[in-house]
PDB file of C-alpha atoms in Angstrom:
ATOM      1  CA  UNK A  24       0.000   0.000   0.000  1.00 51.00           C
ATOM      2  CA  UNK A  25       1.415   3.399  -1.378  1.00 58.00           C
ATOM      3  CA  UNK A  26       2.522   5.870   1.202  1.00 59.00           C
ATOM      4  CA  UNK A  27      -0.581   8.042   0.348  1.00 62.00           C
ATOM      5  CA  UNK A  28      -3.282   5.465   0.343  1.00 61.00           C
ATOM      6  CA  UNK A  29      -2.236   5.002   4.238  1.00 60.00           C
ATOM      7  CA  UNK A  30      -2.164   8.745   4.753  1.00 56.00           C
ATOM      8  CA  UNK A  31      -5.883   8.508   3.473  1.00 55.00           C
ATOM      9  CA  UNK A  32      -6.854   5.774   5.318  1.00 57.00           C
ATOM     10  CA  UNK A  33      -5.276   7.786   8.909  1.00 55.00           C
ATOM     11  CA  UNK A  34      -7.409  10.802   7.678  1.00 56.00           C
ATOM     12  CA  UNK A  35     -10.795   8.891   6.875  1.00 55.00           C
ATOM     13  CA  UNK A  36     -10.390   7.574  10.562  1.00 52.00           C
ATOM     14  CA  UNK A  37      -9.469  11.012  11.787  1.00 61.00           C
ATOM     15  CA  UNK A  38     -12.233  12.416  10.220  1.00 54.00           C
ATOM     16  CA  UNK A  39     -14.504   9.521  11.767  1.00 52.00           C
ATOM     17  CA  UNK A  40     -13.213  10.079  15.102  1.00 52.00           C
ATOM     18  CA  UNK A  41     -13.879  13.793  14.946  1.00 50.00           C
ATOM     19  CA  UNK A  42     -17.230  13.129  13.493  1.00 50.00           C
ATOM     20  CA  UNK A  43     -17.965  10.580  16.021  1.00 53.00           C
ATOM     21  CA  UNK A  44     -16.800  12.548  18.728  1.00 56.00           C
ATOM     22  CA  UNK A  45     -18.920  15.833  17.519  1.00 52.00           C
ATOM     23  CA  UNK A  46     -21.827  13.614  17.388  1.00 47.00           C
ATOM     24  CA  UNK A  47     -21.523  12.036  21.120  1.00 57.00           C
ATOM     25  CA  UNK A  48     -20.839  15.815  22.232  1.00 51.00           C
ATOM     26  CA  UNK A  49     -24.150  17.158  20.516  1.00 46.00           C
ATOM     27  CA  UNK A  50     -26.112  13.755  22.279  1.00 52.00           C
ATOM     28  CA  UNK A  51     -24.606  14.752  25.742  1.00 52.00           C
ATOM     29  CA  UNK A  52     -25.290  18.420  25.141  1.00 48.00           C
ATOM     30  CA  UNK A  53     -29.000  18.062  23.717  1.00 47.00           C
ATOM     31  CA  UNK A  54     -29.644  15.676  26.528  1.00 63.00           C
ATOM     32  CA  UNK A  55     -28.291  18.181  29.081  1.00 62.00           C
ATOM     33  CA  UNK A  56     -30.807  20.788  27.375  1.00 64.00           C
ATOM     34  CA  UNK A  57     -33.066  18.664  27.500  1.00 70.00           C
ATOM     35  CA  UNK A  58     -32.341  17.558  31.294  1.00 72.00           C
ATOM     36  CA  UNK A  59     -32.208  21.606  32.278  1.00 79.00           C
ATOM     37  CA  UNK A  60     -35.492  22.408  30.267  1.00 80.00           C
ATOM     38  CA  UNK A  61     -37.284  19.714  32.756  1.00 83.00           C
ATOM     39  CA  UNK A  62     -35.758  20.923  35.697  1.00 83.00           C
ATOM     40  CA  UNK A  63     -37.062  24.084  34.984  1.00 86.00           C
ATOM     41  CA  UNK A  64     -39.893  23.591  34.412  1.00 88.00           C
ATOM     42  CA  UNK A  65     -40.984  20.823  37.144  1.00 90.00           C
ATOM     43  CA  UNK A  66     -38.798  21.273  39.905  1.00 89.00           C
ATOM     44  CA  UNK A  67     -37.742  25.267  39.434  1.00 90.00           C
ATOM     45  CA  UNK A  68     -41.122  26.603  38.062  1.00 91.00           C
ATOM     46  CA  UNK A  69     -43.414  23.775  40.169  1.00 94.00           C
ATOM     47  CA  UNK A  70     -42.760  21.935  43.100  1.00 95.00           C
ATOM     48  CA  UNK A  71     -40.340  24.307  44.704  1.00 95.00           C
ATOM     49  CA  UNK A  72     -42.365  27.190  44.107  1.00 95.00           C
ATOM     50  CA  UNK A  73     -45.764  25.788  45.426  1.00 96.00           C
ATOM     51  CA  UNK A  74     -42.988  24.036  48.388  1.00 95.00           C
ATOM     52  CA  UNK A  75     -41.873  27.722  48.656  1.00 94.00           C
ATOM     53  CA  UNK A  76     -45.256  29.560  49.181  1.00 95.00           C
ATOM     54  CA  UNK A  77     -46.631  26.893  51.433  1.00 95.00           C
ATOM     55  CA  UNK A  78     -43.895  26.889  53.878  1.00 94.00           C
ATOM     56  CA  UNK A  79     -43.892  30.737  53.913  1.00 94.00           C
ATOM     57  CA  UNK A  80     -47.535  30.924  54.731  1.00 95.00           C
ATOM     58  CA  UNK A  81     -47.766  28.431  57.481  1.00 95.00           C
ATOM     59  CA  UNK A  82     -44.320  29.949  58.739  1.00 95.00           C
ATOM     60  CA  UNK A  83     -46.212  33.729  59.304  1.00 96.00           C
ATOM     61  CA  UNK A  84     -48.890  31.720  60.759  1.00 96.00           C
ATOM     62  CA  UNK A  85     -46.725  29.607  63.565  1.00 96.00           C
ATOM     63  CA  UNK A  86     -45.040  33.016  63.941  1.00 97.00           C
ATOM     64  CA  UNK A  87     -48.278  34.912  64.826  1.00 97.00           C
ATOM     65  CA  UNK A  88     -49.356  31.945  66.793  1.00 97.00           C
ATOM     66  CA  UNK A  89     -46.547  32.415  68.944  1.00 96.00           C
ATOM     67  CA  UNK A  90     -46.785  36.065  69.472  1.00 97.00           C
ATOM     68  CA  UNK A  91     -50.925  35.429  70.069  1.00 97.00           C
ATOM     69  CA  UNK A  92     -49.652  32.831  72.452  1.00 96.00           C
ATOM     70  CA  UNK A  93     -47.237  34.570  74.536  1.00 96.00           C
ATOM     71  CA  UNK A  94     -50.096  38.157  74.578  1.00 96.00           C
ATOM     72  CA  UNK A  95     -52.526  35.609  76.192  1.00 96.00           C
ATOM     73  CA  UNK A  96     -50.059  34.552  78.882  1.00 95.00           C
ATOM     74  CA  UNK A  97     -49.237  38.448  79.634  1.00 95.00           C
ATOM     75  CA  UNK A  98     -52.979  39.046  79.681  1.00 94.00           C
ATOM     76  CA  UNK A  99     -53.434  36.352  81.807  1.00 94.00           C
ATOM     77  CA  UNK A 100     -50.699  37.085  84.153  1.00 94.00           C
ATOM     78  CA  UNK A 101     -50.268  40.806  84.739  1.00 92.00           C
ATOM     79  CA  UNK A 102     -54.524  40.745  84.818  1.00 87.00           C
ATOM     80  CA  UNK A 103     -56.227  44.627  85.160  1.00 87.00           C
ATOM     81  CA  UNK A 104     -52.066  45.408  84.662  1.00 91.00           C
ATOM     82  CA  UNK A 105     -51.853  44.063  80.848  1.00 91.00           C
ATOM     83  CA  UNK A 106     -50.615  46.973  78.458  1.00 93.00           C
ATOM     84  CA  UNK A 107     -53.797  47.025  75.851  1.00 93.00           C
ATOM     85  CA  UNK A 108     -51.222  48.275  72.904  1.00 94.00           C
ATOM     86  CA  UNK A 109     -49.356  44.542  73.476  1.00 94.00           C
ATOM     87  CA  UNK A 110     -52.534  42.901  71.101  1.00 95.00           C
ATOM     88  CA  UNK A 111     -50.966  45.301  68.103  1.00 92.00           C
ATOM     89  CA  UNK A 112     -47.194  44.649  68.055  1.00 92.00           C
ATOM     90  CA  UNK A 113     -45.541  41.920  66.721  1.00 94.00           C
ATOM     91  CA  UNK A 114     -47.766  40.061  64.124  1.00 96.00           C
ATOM     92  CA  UNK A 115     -46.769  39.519  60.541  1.00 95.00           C
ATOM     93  CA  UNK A 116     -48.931  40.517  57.626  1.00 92.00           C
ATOM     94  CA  UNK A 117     -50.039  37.312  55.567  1.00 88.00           C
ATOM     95  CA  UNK A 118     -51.017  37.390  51.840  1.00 83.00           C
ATOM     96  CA  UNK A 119     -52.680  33.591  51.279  1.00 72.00           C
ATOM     97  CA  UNK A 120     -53.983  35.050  47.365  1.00 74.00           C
ATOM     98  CA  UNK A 121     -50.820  33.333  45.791  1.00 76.00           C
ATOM     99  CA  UNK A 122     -52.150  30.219  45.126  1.00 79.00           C
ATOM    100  CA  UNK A 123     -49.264  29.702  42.379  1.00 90.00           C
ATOM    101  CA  UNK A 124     -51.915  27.702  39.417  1.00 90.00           C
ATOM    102  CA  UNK A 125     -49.471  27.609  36.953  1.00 94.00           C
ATOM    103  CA  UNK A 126     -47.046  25.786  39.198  1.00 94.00           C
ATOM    104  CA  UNK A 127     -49.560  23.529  40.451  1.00 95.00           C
ATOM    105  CA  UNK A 128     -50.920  22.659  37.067  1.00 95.00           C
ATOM    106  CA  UNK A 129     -47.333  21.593  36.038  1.00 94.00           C
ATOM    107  CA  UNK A 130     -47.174  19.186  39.361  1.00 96.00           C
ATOM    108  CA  UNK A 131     -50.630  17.838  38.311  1.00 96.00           C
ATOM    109  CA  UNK A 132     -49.583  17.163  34.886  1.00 94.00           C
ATOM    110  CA  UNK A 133     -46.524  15.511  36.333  1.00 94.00           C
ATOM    111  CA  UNK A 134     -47.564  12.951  38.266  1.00 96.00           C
ATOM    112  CA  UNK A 135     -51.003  12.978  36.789  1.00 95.00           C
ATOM    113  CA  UNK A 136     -53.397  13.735  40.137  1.00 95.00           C
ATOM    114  CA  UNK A 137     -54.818  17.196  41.842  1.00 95.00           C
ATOM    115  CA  UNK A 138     -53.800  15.942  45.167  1.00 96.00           C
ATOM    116  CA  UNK A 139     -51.035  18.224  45.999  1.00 96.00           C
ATOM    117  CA  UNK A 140     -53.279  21.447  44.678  1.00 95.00           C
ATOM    118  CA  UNK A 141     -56.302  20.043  46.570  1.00 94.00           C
ATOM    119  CA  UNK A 142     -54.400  19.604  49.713  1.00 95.00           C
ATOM    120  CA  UNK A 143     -52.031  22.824  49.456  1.00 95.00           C
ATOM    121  CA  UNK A 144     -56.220  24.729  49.435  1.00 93.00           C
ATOM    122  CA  UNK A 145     -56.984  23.300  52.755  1.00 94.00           C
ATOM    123  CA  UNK A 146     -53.269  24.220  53.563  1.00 95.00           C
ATOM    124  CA  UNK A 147     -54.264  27.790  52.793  1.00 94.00           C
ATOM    125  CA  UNK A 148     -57.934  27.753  54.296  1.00 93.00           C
ATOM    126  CA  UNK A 149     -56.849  26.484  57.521  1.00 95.00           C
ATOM    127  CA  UNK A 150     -53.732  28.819  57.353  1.00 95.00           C
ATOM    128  CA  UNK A 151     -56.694  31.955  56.555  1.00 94.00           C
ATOM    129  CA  UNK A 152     -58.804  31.253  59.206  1.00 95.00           C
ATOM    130  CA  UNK A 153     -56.230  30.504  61.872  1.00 96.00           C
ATOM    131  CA  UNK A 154     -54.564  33.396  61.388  1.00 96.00           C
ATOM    132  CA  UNK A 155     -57.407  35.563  61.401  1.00 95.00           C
ATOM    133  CA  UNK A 156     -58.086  33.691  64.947  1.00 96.00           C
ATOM    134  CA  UNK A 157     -54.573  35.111  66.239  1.00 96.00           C
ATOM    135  CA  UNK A 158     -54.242  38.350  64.757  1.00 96.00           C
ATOM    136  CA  UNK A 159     -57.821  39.905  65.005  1.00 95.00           C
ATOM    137  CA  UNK A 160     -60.381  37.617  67.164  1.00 95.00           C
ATOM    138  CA  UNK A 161     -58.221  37.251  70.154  1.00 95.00           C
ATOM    139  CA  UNK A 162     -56.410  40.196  70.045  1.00 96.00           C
ATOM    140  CA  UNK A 163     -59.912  41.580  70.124  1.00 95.00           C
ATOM    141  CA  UNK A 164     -61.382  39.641  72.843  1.00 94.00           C
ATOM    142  CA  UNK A 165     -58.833  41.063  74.733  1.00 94.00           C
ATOM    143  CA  UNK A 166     -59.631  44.300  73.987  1.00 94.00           C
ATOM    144  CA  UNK A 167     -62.795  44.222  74.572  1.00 93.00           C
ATOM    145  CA  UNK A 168     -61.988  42.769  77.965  1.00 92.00           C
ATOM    146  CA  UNK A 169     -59.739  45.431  78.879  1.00 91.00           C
ATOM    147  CA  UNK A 170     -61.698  48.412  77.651  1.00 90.00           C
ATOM    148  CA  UNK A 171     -65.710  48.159  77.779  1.00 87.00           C
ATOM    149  CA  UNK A 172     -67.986  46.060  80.178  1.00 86.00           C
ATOM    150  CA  UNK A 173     -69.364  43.459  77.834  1.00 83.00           C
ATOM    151  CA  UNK A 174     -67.241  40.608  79.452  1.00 81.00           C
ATOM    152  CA  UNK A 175     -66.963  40.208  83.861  1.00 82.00           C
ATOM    153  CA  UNK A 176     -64.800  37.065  83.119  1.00 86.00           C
ATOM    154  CA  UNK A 177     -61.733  37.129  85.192  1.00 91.00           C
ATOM    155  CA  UNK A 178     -58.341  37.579  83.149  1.00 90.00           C
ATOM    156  CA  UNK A 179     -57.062  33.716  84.446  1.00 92.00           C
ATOM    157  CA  UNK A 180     -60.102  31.632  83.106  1.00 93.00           C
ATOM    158  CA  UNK A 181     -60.988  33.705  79.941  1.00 93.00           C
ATOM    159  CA  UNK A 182     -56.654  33.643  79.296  1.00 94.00           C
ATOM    160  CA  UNK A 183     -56.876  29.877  80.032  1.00 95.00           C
ATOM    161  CA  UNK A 184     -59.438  29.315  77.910  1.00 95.00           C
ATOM    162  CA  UNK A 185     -58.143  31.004  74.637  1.00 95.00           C
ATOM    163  CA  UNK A 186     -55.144  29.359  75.554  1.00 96.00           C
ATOM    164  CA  UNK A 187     -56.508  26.021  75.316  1.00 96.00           C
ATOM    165  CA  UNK A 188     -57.746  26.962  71.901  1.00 96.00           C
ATOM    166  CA  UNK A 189     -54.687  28.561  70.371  1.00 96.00           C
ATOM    167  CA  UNK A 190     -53.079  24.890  70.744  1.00 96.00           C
ATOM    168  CA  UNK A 191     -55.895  22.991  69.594  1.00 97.00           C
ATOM    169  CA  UNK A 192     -56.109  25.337  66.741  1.00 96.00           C
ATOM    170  CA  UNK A 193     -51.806  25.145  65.980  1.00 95.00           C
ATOM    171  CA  UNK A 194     -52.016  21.230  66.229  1.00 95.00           C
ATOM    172  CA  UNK A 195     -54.726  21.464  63.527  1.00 95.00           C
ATOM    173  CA  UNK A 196     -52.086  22.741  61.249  1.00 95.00           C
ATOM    174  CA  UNK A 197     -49.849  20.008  61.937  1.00 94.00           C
ATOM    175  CA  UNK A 198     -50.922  17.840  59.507  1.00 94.00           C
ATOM    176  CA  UNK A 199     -50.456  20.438  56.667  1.00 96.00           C
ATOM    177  CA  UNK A 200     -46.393  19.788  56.735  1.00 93.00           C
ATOM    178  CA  UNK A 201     -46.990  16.248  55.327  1.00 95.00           C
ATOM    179  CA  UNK A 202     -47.355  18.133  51.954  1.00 96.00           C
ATOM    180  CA  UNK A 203     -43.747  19.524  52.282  1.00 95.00           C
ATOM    181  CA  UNK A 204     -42.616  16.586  52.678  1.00 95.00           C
ATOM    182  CA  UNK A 205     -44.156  15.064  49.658  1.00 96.00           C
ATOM    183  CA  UNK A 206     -43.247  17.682  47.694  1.00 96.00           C
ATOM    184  CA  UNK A 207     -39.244  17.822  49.227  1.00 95.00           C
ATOM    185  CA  UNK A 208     -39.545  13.882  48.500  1.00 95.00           C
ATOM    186  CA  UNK A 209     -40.454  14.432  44.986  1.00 95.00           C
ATOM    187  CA  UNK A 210     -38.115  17.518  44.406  1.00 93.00           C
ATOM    188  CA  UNK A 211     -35.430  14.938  44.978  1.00 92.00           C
ATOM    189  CA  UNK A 212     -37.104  12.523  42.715  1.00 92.00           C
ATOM    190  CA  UNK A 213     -36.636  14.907  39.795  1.00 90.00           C
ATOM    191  CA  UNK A 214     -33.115  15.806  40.851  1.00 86.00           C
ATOM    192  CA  UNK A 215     -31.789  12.679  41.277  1.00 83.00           C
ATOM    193  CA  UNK A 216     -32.049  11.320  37.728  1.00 78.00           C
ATOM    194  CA  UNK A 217     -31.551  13.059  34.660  1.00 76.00           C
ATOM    195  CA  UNK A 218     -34.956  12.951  33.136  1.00 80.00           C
ATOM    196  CA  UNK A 219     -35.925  13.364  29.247  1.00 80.00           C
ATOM    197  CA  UNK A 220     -39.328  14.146  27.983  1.00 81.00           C
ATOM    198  CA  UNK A 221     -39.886  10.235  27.119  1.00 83.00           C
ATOM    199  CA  UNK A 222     -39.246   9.654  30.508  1.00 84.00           C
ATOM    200  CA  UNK A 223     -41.575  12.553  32.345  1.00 88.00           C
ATOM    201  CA  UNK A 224     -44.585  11.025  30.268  1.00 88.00           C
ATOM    202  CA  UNK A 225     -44.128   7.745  32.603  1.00 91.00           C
ATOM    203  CA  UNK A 226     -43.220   9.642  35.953  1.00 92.00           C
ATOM    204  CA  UNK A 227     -46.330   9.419  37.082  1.00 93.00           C
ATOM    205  CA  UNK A 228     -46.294   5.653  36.760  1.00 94.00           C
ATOM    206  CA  UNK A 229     -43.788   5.206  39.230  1.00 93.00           C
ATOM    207  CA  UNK A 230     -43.827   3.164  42.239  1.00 95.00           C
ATOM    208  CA  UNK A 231     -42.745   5.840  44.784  1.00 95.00           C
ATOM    209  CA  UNK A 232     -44.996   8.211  42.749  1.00 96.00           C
ATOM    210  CA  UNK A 233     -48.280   6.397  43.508  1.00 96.00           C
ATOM    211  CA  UNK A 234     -47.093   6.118  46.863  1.00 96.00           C
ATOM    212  CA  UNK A 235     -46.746   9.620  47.302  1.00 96.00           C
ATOM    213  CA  UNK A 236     -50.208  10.385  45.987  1.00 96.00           C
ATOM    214  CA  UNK A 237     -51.793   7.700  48.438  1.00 96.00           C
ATOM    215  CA  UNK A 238     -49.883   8.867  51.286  1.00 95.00           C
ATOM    216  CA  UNK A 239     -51.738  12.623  50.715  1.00 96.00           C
ATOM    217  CA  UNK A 240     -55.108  10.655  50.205  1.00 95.00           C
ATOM    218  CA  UNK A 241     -55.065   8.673  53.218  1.00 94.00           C
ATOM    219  CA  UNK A 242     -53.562  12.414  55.290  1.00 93.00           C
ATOM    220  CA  UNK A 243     -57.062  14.715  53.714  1.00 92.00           C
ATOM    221  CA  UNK A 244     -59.162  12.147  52.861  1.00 85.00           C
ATOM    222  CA  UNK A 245     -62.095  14.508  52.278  1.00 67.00           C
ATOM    223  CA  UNK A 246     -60.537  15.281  48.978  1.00 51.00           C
ATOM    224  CA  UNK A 247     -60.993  11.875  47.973  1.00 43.00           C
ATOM    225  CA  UNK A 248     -63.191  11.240  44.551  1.00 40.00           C
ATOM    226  CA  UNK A 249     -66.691  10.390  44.818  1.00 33.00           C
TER     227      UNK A 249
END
């Protein structure tokens, strides 16, 4: 073989190699894209937004819980003494109109069930009403203790008493943190792998997915179909 025929040959398999090697690198980068682009959208733009809102709402509410919580004892303790201006300091403003649709219509689609937005709207009723309870009905009881006649209760029992509800009323909520950690559990099931589109049509399909979705069923049961 001619010293230029084997200089051909070593340049078809260069140009092979290169090819091949451009080709692999276009796979890995597409699939990459593609990887990112599903991220984005399902973990960045869904769960960890609707994980994000939830756990700020319920966080103002356990915060104004605590400052309703501690005003009762002071009310309760320092009796005709209790400093009426106490029932407006410390409480955080809530906004509970972000209930984030787009990013819960994205978790739907995902793993193919309106659990997770059904269960985040009891989140935010019970987080609505509860903080209304600390940040306007008690502080208000209390004021109308402390400043008109309408109520001849003593300080201790009626303090006791709204006492015994604020913890009734903060237990209530505890059940509401079972949905962030469904949707921490399947954050991590869409960071773990490197998902393609193929694969995202199927997600719902999987094992720990259905086991998720049960797991919120059996938790607010009332959102059960009929």
């Amino acid at each position: 073989m001619s010293d230029i025929c084997t200089e051909m040959i070593k340049g078809a398999f260069t140009l092979v190699a290169v090819a091949l090697g451009a080709f692999i690198a276009l796979q890995v980068y597409f699939r990459q894209k593609e990887y990112e682009l599903i991220k984005q959208r399902y973990l960045e733009g869904g769960v960890d937004v609707v994980a994000s809102e939830l756990e700020s709402t319920l966080g103002v509410v356990s915060h104004n819980w605590a400052r309703c919580l501690h005003v009762c004892k002071s009310f309760r303790d320092v009796g005709a003494n209790f400093d009426i201006k106490e029932i407006e300091r410390g409480f955080l403003n809530i906004d509970s109109s972000h209930f984030q649709q787009i990013a819960h219509h994205r978790i739907s689609s995902l793993i193919n069930s309106d659990i997770i937005w059904e269960s985040f709207q009891l989140a935010m009723a019970y987080a609505d009403s509860a903080n209304s309870m600390f940040t306007k009905e008690m502080p208000e009881t209390i004021r109308l203790r402390c400043t008109t006649d309408l109520m001849t209760q003593d300080h201790e029992s009626m303090a006791n008493a709204m006492l015994d509800n604020l913890r009734e009323t903060n237990e209530r909520g505890f059940k509401y943190a079972l949905i962030t950690r469904e949707l921490h559990a399947l954050g991590l099931m869409l960071e773990v792998e490197k998902l393609n589109i193929k694969a995202i049509t199927k997600f719902s399909k999987r094992h720990e997915v259905q086991q998720l979705i049960e797991r919120l069923r059996a938790a607010f049961p009332e959102q059960e179909p009929t």
